[in-house]
XYZ file of C-alpha atoms in Angstrom:
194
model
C 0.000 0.000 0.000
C 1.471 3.216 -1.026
C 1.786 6.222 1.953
C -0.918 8.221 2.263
C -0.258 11.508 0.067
C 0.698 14.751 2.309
C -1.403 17.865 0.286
C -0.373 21.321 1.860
C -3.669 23.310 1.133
C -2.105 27.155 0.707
C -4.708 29.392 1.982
C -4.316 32.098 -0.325
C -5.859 35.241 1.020
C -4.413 37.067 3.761
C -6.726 40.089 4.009
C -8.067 40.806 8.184
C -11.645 40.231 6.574
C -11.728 37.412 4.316
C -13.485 33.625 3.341
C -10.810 30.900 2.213
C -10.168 30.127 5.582
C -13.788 28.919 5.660
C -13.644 27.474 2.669
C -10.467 25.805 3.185
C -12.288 24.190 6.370
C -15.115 22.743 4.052
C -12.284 21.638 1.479
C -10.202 19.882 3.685
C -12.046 16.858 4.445
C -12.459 16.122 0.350
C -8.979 16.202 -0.231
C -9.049 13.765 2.985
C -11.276 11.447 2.103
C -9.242 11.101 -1.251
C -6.970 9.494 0.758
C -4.604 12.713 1.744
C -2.913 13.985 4.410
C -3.488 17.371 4.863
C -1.817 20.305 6.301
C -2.862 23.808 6.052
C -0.757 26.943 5.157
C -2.738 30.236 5.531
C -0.504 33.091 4.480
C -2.092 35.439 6.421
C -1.087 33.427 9.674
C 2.480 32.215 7.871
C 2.979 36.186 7.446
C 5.780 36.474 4.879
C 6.965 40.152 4.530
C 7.419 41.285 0.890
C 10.055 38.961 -0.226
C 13.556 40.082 1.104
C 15.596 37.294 0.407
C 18.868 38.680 -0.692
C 19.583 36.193 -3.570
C 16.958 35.064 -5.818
C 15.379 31.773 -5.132
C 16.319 30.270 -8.001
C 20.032 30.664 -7.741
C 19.962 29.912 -3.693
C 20.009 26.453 -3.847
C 17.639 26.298 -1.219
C 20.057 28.422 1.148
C 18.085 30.960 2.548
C 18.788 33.667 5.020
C 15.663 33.994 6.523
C 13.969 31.913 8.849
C 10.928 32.982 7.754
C 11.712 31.359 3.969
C 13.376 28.354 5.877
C 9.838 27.808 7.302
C 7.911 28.184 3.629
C 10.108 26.281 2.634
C 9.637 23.205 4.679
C 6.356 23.513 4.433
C 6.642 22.973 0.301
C 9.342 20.638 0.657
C 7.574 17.863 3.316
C 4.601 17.825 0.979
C 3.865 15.933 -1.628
C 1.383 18.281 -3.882
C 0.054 21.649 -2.956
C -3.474 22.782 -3.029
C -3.423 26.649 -4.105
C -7.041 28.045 -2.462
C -7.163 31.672 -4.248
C -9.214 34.631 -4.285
C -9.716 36.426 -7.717
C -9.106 40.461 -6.878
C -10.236 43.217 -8.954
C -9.288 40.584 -12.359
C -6.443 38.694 -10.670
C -4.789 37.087 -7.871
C -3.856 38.389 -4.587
C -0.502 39.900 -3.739
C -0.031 37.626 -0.961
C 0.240 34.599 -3.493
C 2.478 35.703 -5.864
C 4.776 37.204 -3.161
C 4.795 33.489 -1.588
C 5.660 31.696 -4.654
C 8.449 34.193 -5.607
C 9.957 33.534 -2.390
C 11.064 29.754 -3.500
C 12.006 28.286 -6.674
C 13.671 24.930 -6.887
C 10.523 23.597 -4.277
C 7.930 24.467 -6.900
C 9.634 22.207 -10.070
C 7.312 19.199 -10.408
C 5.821 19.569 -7.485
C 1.929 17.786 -8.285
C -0.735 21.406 -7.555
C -4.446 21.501 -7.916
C -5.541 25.340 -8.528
C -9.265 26.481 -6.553
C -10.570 29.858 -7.452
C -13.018 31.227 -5.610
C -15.153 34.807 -5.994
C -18.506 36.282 -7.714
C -17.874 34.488 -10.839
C -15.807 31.724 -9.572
C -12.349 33.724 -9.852
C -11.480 32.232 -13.289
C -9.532 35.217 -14.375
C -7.380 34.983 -11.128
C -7.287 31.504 -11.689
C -6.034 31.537 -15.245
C -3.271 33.734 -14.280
C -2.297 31.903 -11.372
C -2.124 28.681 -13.542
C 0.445 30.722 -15.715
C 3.018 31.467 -13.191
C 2.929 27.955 -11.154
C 3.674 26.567 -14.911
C 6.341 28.963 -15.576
C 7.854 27.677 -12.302
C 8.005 24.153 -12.834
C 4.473 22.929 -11.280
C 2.778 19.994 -12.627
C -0.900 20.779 -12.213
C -2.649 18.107 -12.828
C -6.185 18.641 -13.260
C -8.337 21.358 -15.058
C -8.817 24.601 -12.051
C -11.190 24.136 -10.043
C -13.862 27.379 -9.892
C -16.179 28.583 -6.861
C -18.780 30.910 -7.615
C -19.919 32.660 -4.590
C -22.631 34.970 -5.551
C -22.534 38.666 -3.674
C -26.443 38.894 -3.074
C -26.615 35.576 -1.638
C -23.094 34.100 -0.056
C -22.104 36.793 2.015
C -23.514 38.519 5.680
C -22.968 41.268 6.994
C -19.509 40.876 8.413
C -18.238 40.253 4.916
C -18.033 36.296 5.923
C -19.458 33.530 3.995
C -23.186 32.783 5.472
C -22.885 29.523 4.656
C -19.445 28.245 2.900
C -20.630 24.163 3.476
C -23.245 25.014 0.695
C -21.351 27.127 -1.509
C -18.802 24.421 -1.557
C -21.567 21.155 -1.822
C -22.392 23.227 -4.861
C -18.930 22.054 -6.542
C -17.960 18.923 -4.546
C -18.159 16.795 -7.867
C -15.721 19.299 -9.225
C -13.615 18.832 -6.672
C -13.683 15.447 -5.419
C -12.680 14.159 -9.059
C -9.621 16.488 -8.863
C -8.925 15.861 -5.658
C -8.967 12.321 -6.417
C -6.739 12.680 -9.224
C -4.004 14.923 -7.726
C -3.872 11.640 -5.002
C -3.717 9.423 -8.322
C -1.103 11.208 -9.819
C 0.866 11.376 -6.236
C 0.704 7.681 -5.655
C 1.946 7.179 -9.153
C 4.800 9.624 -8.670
C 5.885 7.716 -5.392
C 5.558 4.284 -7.176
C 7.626 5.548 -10.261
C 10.334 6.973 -7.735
């Protein structure tokens, strides 16, 4: 029997006010019960500052100054695949993702990633774009990105929080339980071919 696959599931967002936290607490147990191990990164609790690495990522060799990126880094390394759980901004992705990915470079090449969008429309812009850099840096995502429409009028109270974020994630668990199933797939491949 192959070990169970260890998903880090990056929570994306790291605004004071803000929902992938809750959704990443109604993801969690799919990417579970496809037979994963999961361990949650929320940048907004990891708190990288804007990246201040003195030598770029890709020409550290993993030998970074900060303890800060020697913690990221772990994180990356001891896992298997990575969830990305992103926001779509105003057309894109959040600062706070792109800022963690440019802090490491060597982590990201074929590491197995599954891509969740989340916003009005499902954050497919932010999505798309997101998709572009993690392949420019090596990531082997394995399945098609995975969207989660949360409609203003109805998803959202008055604190800005998700009313209900086990529904507006039921609404896509088909979506992703087959790519949650397949990033585990592809892992237990990976560790049989290696």
């Amino acid at each position: 029997m192959n070990p169970q696959a260890r998903v880090l599931l990056v929570v994306g967002s790291a605004r004071p006010v803000r929902v992938g936290d809750q959704l990443a607490a109604q993801i969690k147990p799919i990417l579970e019960a496809a037979g994963a191990e999961v361990t949650v990164a929320d940048l907004a609790e990891l708190g990288l500052p804007l990246l201040d690495e003195p030598v770029m990522a890709a020409a550290s060799g993993g030998d970074y100054a900060h303890e800060h990126t020697r913690t990221w880094s772990g994180l990356v390394r001891d896992a298997d695949a990575v969830v990305w759980l992103t926001p779509q901004y105003n057309g894109g992705y959040p600062a706070s993702v792109k800022n963690a990915i440019d802090y490491l470079f060597p982590e990201w090449t074929g590491k197995p990633m599954l891509l969740v969008s989340y916003g009005a429309g499902g954050g497919g812009l932010g999505g798309a774009q997101l998709r572009s850099v993690l392949e420019f840096v090596k990531g082997d995502l394995v399945a098609p990105n995975v969207e989660i429409s949360l409609p203003p009028q109805s998803s959202y109270g008055s604190d800005f929080r998700l009313v209900d974020a086990a529904s507006d994630v039921e609404r896509h668990r088909q979506e992703l339980e087959s790519a949650a199933q397949t990033l585990v797939a592809h892992v237990g491949a990976v560790q049989v071919a290696g």
